[in-house]
Amino acid sequence: MYHEVIDVMQEIFKHDFGNPSSIHGLGRKSRSLIEKSRKSVAAIINASVGEVFFTSCATESNNWILESSVSSLGVKHIIISAIEHHCILHKAKQLAAEQKVELHILGVDMNGMINLEDLETKLSSLDSQVLVSIMFGNNEIGTIQPIEAIGDICKKYGAFYHCDAVQGIGKYPFDVQNLNIHFLSASAHKFHGPKGSGFAYIRNDAIIAPLLYGGSQERNMRSGTENTAGIVGLATALEKSYTAMLSNRSHTLSLKYAMIERLEGSGKDIRFNGYAGEDGLSHILSISLPPSPKSEMMVMNLDIFGIAVSSGSACTAGIEEDSHVMQAIQHPTERKVIRLSFSAFNTMAEVDIVATKIIELLG
Ligand code: PLP
């Protein structure tokens, strides 16, 4: 988290703890902090203030948008890509299992890109209301989808478009007025804000029913006492990320390039998934390791040295198997994958340490 975000949140925990729904002074102070945050988030994505709703995370935003677009907007078909985050994939599958919608999953190429023609063909074959949910950037391999073109195609066929923008907000510009996007979701902890704080953008002409009912907070759209510190932390982090967006991005990209160069130069048969260059997210690098027991132990062994990386596999029913993303890009199962994420706070010296360790651990 940005230190400024921590400071601002601590102030709220200590002094501005009023319930924003209360009419006393303390409550009104909290309310004004929330509305100021909403204004700031709306301005950054070029939405109107009434189109921004604070939630507990992107998982909530994504579940809400899928669930309620079906109940409120007459959606009968959902089209997603095969590499959506589980909070889209599992929710869409649940809606299909309940026979509320028909689910269509678009395959991706070996770099994780959807095929726009496939999307268009699918849309042209459906004659009832469709919701397309295709993410901006993939969290495992960093592939960036052409969201502008996707939005245009959705518009052409009268489909609603939801973009899971978790990996992009705060790092790339989003102008919702100029994208044919009805819904967008984000999580604060992806841009140096707190965990457990997110938002949903819901376009004025695509109003959906709430997911949570109760005290009528968020203008009746998302009940539950507001997480004032989390909301202000989110807005502060987004403002700071937005101001530093270009320099942060060029910094993380240079870290990523340096890592690629070091690993490629090692002669260890190391490959990269997705677009290793600027066409992929600047902060994500998916590394495909040569088949060997040493590769299998890489995540654990790096952890021993205090280096935190993720793996490209998931534990399903006690069995380790390639993630759905690796399966979708047909990554060879005998190779192990680790994912590195770079932040504005990482340094070249750290890249050097990590690259050296990976090469050393491969033996
Ligand atoms: N979507 C994407 C692309 C993500 O990377 C993540 C989290 O990593 C999520 C959704 C879910 O975010 P959260 O866990 O904050 O709900």
Short mmCIF file of C-alpha atoms and ligand atoms in Angstrom, two decimals:
data_model
loop_
_atom_site.label_atom_id
_atom_site.label_comp_id
_atom_site.label_asym_id
_atom_site.label_seq_id
_atom_site.Cartn_x
_atom_site.Cartn_y
_atom_site.Cartn_z
CA MET A 1 0.00 0.00 0.00
CA TYR A 2 1.06 3.55 -0.58
CA HIS A 3 2.12 5.01 2.78
CA GLU A 4 -0.16 7.96 2.16
CA VAL A 5 -3.07 5.52 1.87
CA ILE A 6 -2.16 3.91 5.20
CA ASP A 7 -1.94 7.35 6.84
CA VAL A 8 -5.27 8.48 5.49
CA MET A 9 -6.96 5.23 6.59
CA GLN A 10 -5.44 5.41 10.06
CA GLU A 11 -6.84 8.91 10.51
CA ILE A 12 -10.28 7.56 9.65
CA PHE A 13 -10.00 4.62 12.05
CA LYS A 14 -8.95 6.99 14.82
CA HIS A 15 -11.13 10.03 14.21
CA ASP A 16 -13.74 9.66 11.48
CA PHE A 17 -15.47 6.51 12.68
CA GLY A 18 -19.05 7.75 12.38
CA ASN A 19 -21.54 5.60 10.52
CA PRO A 20 -22.09 7.38 7.17
CA SER A 21 -25.81 6.64 7.40
CA SER A 22 -26.13 8.57 10.69
CA ILE A 23 -27.29 12.13 10.61
CA HIS A 24 -25.03 13.38 13.41
CA GLY A 25 -21.86 15.30 12.65
CA LEU A 26 -19.57 12.27 12.84
CA GLY A 27 -21.78 10.40 10.40
CA ARG A 28 -21.98 13.37 8.05
CA LYS A 29 -18.19 13.63 8.04
CA SER A 30 -17.89 9.98 6.97
CA ARG A 31 -20.56 10.46 4.32
CA SER A 32 -18.72 13.43 2.86
CA LEU A 33 -15.46 11.44 2.75
CA ILE A 34 -17.22 8.67 0.83
CA GLU A 35 -18.86 11.04 -1.63
CA LYS A 36 -15.57 12.83 -2.22
CA SER A 37 -14.00 9.43 -2.97
CA ARG A 38 -16.79 8.54 -5.36
CA LYS A 39 -16.32 11.82 -7.21
CA SER A 40 -12.63 11.17 -7.53
CA VAL A 41 -13.02 7.59 -8.80
CA ALA A 42 -15.71 8.69 -11.27
CA ALA A 43 -13.50 11.48 -12.62
CA ILE A 44 -10.56 9.11 -13.14
CA ILE A 45 -12.55 6.66 -15.27
CA ASN A 46 -14.67 9.46 -16.81
CA ALA A 47 -17.93 8.12 -15.39
CA SER A 48 -20.66 10.15 -13.80
CA VAL A 49 -20.73 10.09 -10.00
CA GLY A 50 -23.96 8.09 -9.93
CA GLU A 51 -22.39 5.26 -11.90
CA VAL A 52 -19.79 4.30 -9.27
CA PHE A 53 -20.72 1.85 -6.48
CA PHE A 54 -18.33 0.79 -3.74
CA THR A 55 -18.18 -2.93 -2.96
CA SER A 56 -16.04 -5.24 -0.85
CA CYS A 57 -13.93 -6.49 -3.79
CA ALA A 58 -13.99 -7.26 -7.50
CA THR A 59 -15.33 -10.73 -6.79
CA GLU A 60 -18.43 -9.10 -5.35
CA SER A 61 -18.68 -6.62 -8.24
CA ASN A 62 -18.29 -9.40 -10.81
CA ASN A 63 -20.81 -11.72 -9.12
CA TRP A 64 -23.26 -8.84 -8.75
CA ILE A 65 -23.03 -7.80 -12.38
CA LEU A 66 -23.45 -11.32 -13.71
CA GLU A 67 -26.25 -12.30 -11.34
CA SER A 68 -28.25 -9.10 -11.68
CA SER A 69 -27.82 -8.56 -15.39
CA VAL A 70 -29.65 -11.87 -15.75
CA SER A 71 -32.43 -10.93 -13.34
CA SER A 72 -32.78 -7.28 -14.39
CA LEU A 73 -31.83 -7.01 -18.03
CA GLY A 74 -33.28 -10.18 -19.47
CA VAL A 75 -29.87 -11.68 -20.25
CA LYS A 76 -30.30 -15.19 -21.62
CA HIS A 77 -26.76 -15.85 -22.86
CA ILE A 78 -23.40 -15.09 -21.27
CA ILE A 79 -20.26 -15.11 -23.38
CA ILE A 80 -16.93 -15.22 -21.56
CA SER A 81 -13.37 -16.10 -22.50
CA ALA A 82 -11.78 -19.33 -21.29
CA ILE A 83 -9.27 -17.37 -19.21
CA GLU A 84 -11.56 -15.23 -17.08
CA HIS A 85 -10.86 -15.10 -13.35
CA HIS A 86 -12.66 -17.80 -11.35
CA CYS A 87 -15.07 -15.23 -9.93
CA ILE A 88 -16.45 -14.83 -13.46
CA LEU A 89 -15.99 -18.41 -14.64
CA HIS A 90 -17.52 -20.07 -11.59
CA LYS A 91 -20.35 -17.57 -11.29
CA ALA A 92 -21.24 -17.92 -14.98
CA LYS A 93 -21.17 -21.71 -14.67
CA GLN A 94 -23.45 -21.53 -11.65
CA LEU A 95 -25.96 -19.38 -13.56
CA ALA A 96 -25.84 -21.89 -16.39
CA ALA A 97 -26.26 -24.84 -14.00
CA GLU A 98 -29.36 -23.13 -12.60
CA GLN A 99 -30.57 -22.89 -16.21
CA LYS A 100 -30.87 -19.13 -15.96
CA VAL A 101 -28.57 -18.62 -18.94
CA GLU A 102 -26.76 -20.46 -21.65
CA LEU A 103 -23.01 -20.09 -21.23
CA HIS A 104 -20.65 -19.74 -24.20
CA ILE A 105 -16.92 -19.92 -23.53
CA LEU A 106 -14.65 -18.51 -26.22
CA GLY A 107 -11.31 -20.23 -26.65
CA VAL A 108 -8.08 -18.27 -26.80
CA ASP A 109 -4.92 -18.66 -28.84
CA MET A 110 -1.58 -19.72 -27.41
CA ASN A 111 -0.96 -16.16 -26.22
CA GLY A 112 -4.31 -15.99 -24.49
CA MET A 113 -5.99 -13.72 -27.05
CA ILE A 114 -9.63 -14.15 -27.92
CA ASN A 115 -10.57 -14.15 -31.60
CA LEU A 116 -12.83 -11.20 -32.43
CA GLU A 117 -14.34 -13.08 -35.33
CA ASP A 118 -15.37 -15.90 -32.97
CA LEU A 119 -17.07 -13.32 -30.77
CA GLU A 120 -18.86 -11.78 -33.71
CA THR A 121 -19.93 -15.16 -35.11
CA LYS A 122 -21.25 -16.20 -31.71
CA LEU A 123 -23.13 -12.93 -31.19
CA SER A 124 -24.68 -13.07 -34.65
CA SER A 125 -26.00 -16.57 -33.94
CA LEU A 126 -27.87 -15.60 -30.76
CA ASP A 127 -31.28 -14.01 -30.89
CA SER A 128 -31.94 -13.14 -27.25
CA GLN A 129 -30.20 -10.74 -24.87
CA VAL A 130 -26.47 -11.38 -24.36
CA LEU A 131 -23.97 -10.29 -21.73
CA VAL A 132 -20.34 -10.46 -22.82
CA SER A 133 -17.84 -10.59 -19.95
CA ILE A 134 -14.27 -10.39 -21.15
CA MET A 135 -11.49 -9.12 -18.96
CA PHE A 136 -9.00 -6.34 -19.72
CA GLY A 137 -5.76 -8.03 -18.66
CA ASN A 138 -5.22 -11.59 -17.56
CA ASN A 139 -3.91 -12.08 -14.05
CA GLU A 140 -1.83 -15.18 -14.84
CA ILE A 141 -0.24 -14.43 -18.19
CA GLY A 142 -0.81 -10.68 -18.63
CA THR A 143 -2.56 -10.85 -22.01
CA ILE A 144 -4.45 -7.64 -22.78
CA GLN A 145 -7.69 -8.10 -24.71
CA PRO A 146 -8.84 -5.53 -27.30
CA ILE A 147 -11.61 -4.14 -25.11
CA GLU A 148 -12.36 -1.24 -27.42
CA ALA A 149 -13.05 -3.58 -30.35
CA ILE A 150 -14.98 -5.97 -28.09
CA GLY A 151 -17.17 -3.07 -26.95
CA ASP A 152 -17.79 -2.02 -30.56
CA ILE A 153 -18.85 -5.54 -31.53
CA CYS A 154 -21.13 -5.78 -28.49
CA LYS A 155 -22.72 -2.48 -29.46
CA LYS A 156 -23.27 -3.68 -33.02
CA TYR A 157 -25.21 -6.72 -31.73
CA GLY A 158 -26.99 -4.96 -28.86
CA ALA A 159 -25.14 -7.01 -26.22
CA PHE A 160 -24.18 -5.73 -22.78
CA TYR A 161 -20.44 -5.65 -22.16
CA HIS A 162 -18.84 -6.19 -18.77
CA CYS A 163 -15.09 -5.77 -18.40
CA ASP A 164 -13.25 -7.20 -15.40
CA ALA A 165 -10.65 -4.45 -15.26
CA VAL A 166 -8.97 -5.55 -12.04
CA GLN A 167 -5.52 -5.86 -13.59
CA GLY A 168 -5.80 -2.60 -15.51
CA ILE A 169 -7.37 0.06 -13.29
CA GLY A 170 -4.70 2.38 -11.91
CA LYS A 171 -2.14 1.10 -14.41
CA TYR A 172 -3.80 1.86 -17.75
CA PRO A 173 -6.20 4.66 -18.73
CA PHE A 174 -9.91 3.83 -18.82
CA ASP A 175 -12.38 6.26 -20.29
CA VAL A 176 -15.80 4.66 -19.97
CA GLN A 177 -17.44 7.40 -22.05
CA ASN A 178 -15.36 6.34 -25.01
CA LEU A 179 -15.57 2.59 -24.57
CA ASN A 180 -18.76 0.68 -25.25
CA ILE A 181 -18.72 -0.76 -21.75
CA HIS A 182 -21.79 -1.13 -19.54
CA PHE A 183 -20.06 -2.58 -16.49
CA LEU A 184 -16.57 -2.60 -15.10
CA SER A 185 -15.06 -3.94 -11.87
CA ALA A 186 -11.95 -3.17 -9.86
CA SER A 187 -10.22 -4.03 -6.58
CA ALA A 188 -8.18 -1.52 -4.56
CA HIS A 189 -5.37 -3.87 -3.59
CA LYS A 190 -4.25 -4.08 -7.23
CA PHE A 191 -3.27 -0.41 -7.22
CA HIS A 192 -1.62 -0.04 -3.79
CA GLY A 193 -4.88 0.33 -1.90
CA PRO A 194 -6.30 -1.87 0.86
CA LYS A 195 -7.59 -5.41 0.42
CA GLY A 196 -11.34 -5.86 0.80
CA SER A 197 -12.33 -2.71 -1.06
CA GLY A 198 -13.53 -2.52 -4.64
CA PHE A 199 -15.97 -0.80 -6.91
CA ALA A 200 -18.35 -1.48 -9.76
CA TYR A 201 -19.07 0.93 -12.59
CA ILE A 202 -22.66 0.47 -13.75
CA ARG A 203 -23.69 2.58 -16.70
CA ASN A 204 -26.78 4.76 -16.25
CA ASP A 205 -28.65 2.92 -18.99
CA ALA A 206 -27.94 -0.55 -17.58
CA ILE A 207 -29.25 -0.29 -14.04
CA ILE A 208 -29.39 -3.68 -12.32
CA ALA A 209 -30.94 -4.96 -9.09
CA PRO A 210 -28.78 -5.13 -5.96
CA LEU A 211 -27.03 -8.29 -4.90
CA LEU A 212 -27.22 -7.33 -1.22
CA TYR A 213 -30.43 -6.04 0.35
CA GLY A 214 -30.72 -4.33 3.70
CA GLY A 215 -30.00 -0.82 4.84
CA SER A 216 -30.23 0.82 1.39
CA GLN A 217 -26.66 2.14 1.33
CA GLU A 218 -25.02 3.10 -1.99
CA ARG A 219 -28.31 4.63 -3.14
CA ASN A 220 -30.13 1.38 -2.56
CA MET A 221 -27.76 -0.57 -4.79
CA ARG A 222 -25.44 -2.19 -2.24
CA SER A 223 -26.61 -2.49 1.33
CA GLY A 224 -24.24 -2.86 4.24
CA THR A 225 -22.48 -0.24 6.37
CA GLU A 226 -19.87 1.41 4.21
CA ASN A 227 -16.20 0.65 4.76
CA THR A 228 -15.28 4.32 4.98
CA ALA A 229 -11.55 3.77 5.49
CA GLY A 230 -11.45 1.18 2.69
CA ILE A 231 -13.32 3.47 0.30
CA VAL A 232 -11.14 6.50 1.03
CA GLY A 233 -8.08 4.24 0.84
CA LEU A 234 -9.23 3.00 -2.57
CA ALA A 235 -9.78 6.51 -3.91
CA THR A 236 -6.49 7.81 -2.53
CA ALA A 237 -4.60 4.86 -4.01
CA LEU A 238 -6.30 5.34 -7.37
CA GLU A 239 -5.50 9.05 -7.44
CA LYS A 240 -1.85 8.35 -6.67
CA SER A 241 -1.62 5.46 -9.14
CA TYR A 242 -3.25 7.53 -11.80
CA THR A 243 -0.84 10.43 -11.33
CA ALA A 244 2.14 8.07 -11.46
CA MET A 245 0.63 5.78 -14.11
CA LEU A 246 3.09 6.36 -16.92
CA SER A 247 6.20 6.31 -14.78
CA ASN A 248 4.98 3.26 -12.82
CA ARG A 249 4.25 1.44 -16.03
CA SER A 250 7.57 2.21 -17.63
CA HIS A 251 9.31 1.21 -14.39
CA THR A 252 7.55 -2.17 -14.14
CA LEU A 253 8.10 -2.76 -17.84
CA SER A 254 11.81 -2.16 -17.49
CA LEU A 255 11.88 -4.62 -14.57
CA LYS A 256 10.04 -7.16 -16.67
CA TYR A 257 12.40 -6.70 -19.63
CA ALA A 258 15.42 -7.03 -17.36
CA MET A 259 14.03 -10.24 -15.88
CA ILE A 260 13.34 -11.67 -19.33
CA GLU A 261 16.84 -10.80 -20.50
CA ARG A 262 18.47 -12.41 -17.48
CA LEU A 263 16.42 -15.59 -17.73
CA GLU A 264 16.72 -15.87 -21.51
CA GLY A 265 20.47 -15.43 -21.24
CA SER A 266 20.74 -18.28 -18.74
CA GLY A 267 20.57 -20.99 -21.42
CA LYS A 268 18.15 -22.93 -19.21
CA ASP A 269 15.27 -23.44 -21.67
CA ILE A 270 13.13 -20.86 -19.92
CA ARG A 271 10.12 -19.62 -21.93
CA PHE A 272 7.46 -16.99 -21.37
CA ASN A 273 3.70 -17.24 -21.64
CA GLY A 274 1.52 -14.57 -23.22
CA TYR A 275 3.15 -11.47 -24.66
CA ALA A 276 6.43 -10.91 -22.91
CA GLY A 277 6.70 -7.36 -24.33
CA GLU A 278 4.59 -4.23 -24.14
CA ASP A 279 1.55 -5.98 -25.60
CA GLY A 280 1.10 -7.74 -22.28
CA LEU A 281 0.53 -6.20 -18.84
CA SER A 282 3.73 -4.48 -17.79
CA HIS A 283 3.55 -5.90 -14.27
CA ILE A 284 3.00 -9.59 -14.99
CA LEU A 285 5.47 -12.15 -16.25
CA SER A 286 4.51 -15.80 -16.65
CA ILE A 287 7.58 -18.00 -16.79
CA SER A 288 7.52 -21.52 -18.20
CA LEU A 289 10.29 -23.59 -16.61
CA PRO A 290 12.01 -26.60 -18.18
CA PRO A 291 10.60 -29.99 -17.13
CA SER A 292 12.51 -31.06 -14.02
CA PRO A 293 11.92 -31.79 -10.31
CA LYS A 294 13.78 -28.53 -9.61
CA SER A 295 11.12 -26.60 -11.51
CA GLU A 296 8.40 -28.39 -9.56
CA MET A 297 9.90 -27.13 -6.30
CA MET A 298 10.55 -23.59 -7.53
CA VAL A 299 7.70 -21.79 -5.73
CA MET A 300 8.58 -23.43 -2.41
CA ASN A 301 12.31 -22.96 -2.81
CA LEU A 302 12.00 -19.28 -3.73
CA ASP A 303 9.76 -18.82 -0.70
CA ILE A 304 12.55 -20.10 1.54
CA PHE A 305 14.61 -17.15 0.33
CA GLY A 306 11.75 -14.72 0.98
CA ILE A 307 10.81 -14.45 -2.68
CA ALA A 308 7.05 -14.60 -3.15
CA VAL A 309 5.85 -15.87 -6.53
CA SER A 310 2.70 -17.67 -7.65
CA SER A 311 2.41 -20.92 -9.54
CA GLY A 312 0.51 -21.70 -12.71
CA SER A 313 -1.31 -24.55 -11.13
CA ALA A 314 -4.18 -24.99 -8.77
CA CYS A 315 -4.96 -27.63 -6.23
CA THR A 316 -8.25 -29.24 -7.16
CA ALA A 317 -9.48 -31.99 -4.85
CA GLY A 318 -5.96 -32.55 -3.54
CA ILE A 319 -4.52 -33.00 -7.02
CA GLU A 320 -2.18 -30.42 -8.43
CA GLU A 321 -3.24 -29.54 -11.95
CA ASP A 322 -2.50 -26.80 -14.46
CA SER A 323 -4.69 -23.75 -14.01
CA HIS A 324 -7.59 -23.23 -16.41
CA VAL A 325 -5.52 -20.48 -18.04
CA MET A 326 -2.58 -22.80 -18.70
CA GLN A 327 -4.97 -25.38 -20.08
CA ALA A 328 -6.63 -22.78 -22.33
CA ILE A 329 -3.32 -21.71 -23.87
CA GLN A 330 -2.28 -25.36 -24.17
CA HIS A 331 0.80 -24.88 -22.09
CA PRO A 332 2.73 -28.20 -22.05
CA THR A 333 1.83 -29.99 -18.82
CA GLU A 334 5.36 -31.28 -18.23
CA ARG A 335 6.62 -27.69 -17.81
CA LYS A 336 5.97 -25.82 -14.55
CA VAL A 337 4.90 -22.18 -14.50
CA ILE A 338 5.67 -19.41 -12.05
CA ARG A 339 4.15 -15.96 -12.20
CA LEU A 340 6.05 -12.88 -11.16
CA SER A 341 4.25 -9.61 -10.43
CA PHE A 342 6.19 -6.36 -10.41
CA SER A 343 5.12 -3.23 -8.60
CA ALA A 344 6.24 0.37 -8.63
CA PHE A 345 8.06 -0.40 -5.39
CA ASN A 346 10.25 -3.17 -6.83
CA THR A 347 13.82 -2.42 -7.83
CA MET A 348 16.36 -3.58 -10.42
CA ALA A 349 18.43 -4.97 -7.54
CA GLU A 350 15.50 -7.21 -6.60
CA VAL A 351 15.15 -8.37 -10.21
CA ASP A 352 18.81 -9.29 -10.12
CA ILE A 353 18.43 -11.25 -6.87
CA VAL A 354 15.34 -13.12 -8.09
CA ALA A 355 16.76 -13.92 -11.54
CA THR A 356 19.99 -15.17 -9.98
CA LYS A 357 18.05 -17.35 -7.55
CA ILE A 358 15.78 -18.85 -10.23
CA ILE A 359 18.77 -19.73 -12.40
CA GLU A 360 20.67 -21.13 -9.43
CA LEU A 361 17.69 -23.24 -8.31
CA LEU A 362 17.34 -24.73 -11.79
CA GLY A 363 20.83 -26.09 -11.24
N1 PLP B 1 -10.40 -10.49 -11.54
C1 PLP B 1 -9.09 -10.53 -11.74
C2 PLP B 1 -8.57 -10.40 -13.13
C3 PLP B 1 -8.20 -10.68 -10.67
O1 PLP B 1 -6.88 -10.73 -10.89
C4 PLP B 1 -8.73 -10.81 -9.37
C5 PLP B 1 -7.85 -11.02 -8.22
O2 PLP B 1 -6.69 -11.32 -8.34
C6 PLP B 1 -10.12 -10.74 -9.20
C7 PLP B 1 -10.93 -10.59 -10.30
C8 PLP B 1 -10.75 -10.86 -7.86
O3 PLP B 1 -10.38 -9.79 -7.03
P1 PLP B 1 -10.71 -9.85 -5.48
O4 PLP B 1 -10.02 -11.06 -4.94
O5 PLP B 1 -10.19 -8.59 -4.92
O6 PLP B 1 -12.17 -9.98 -5.34
#
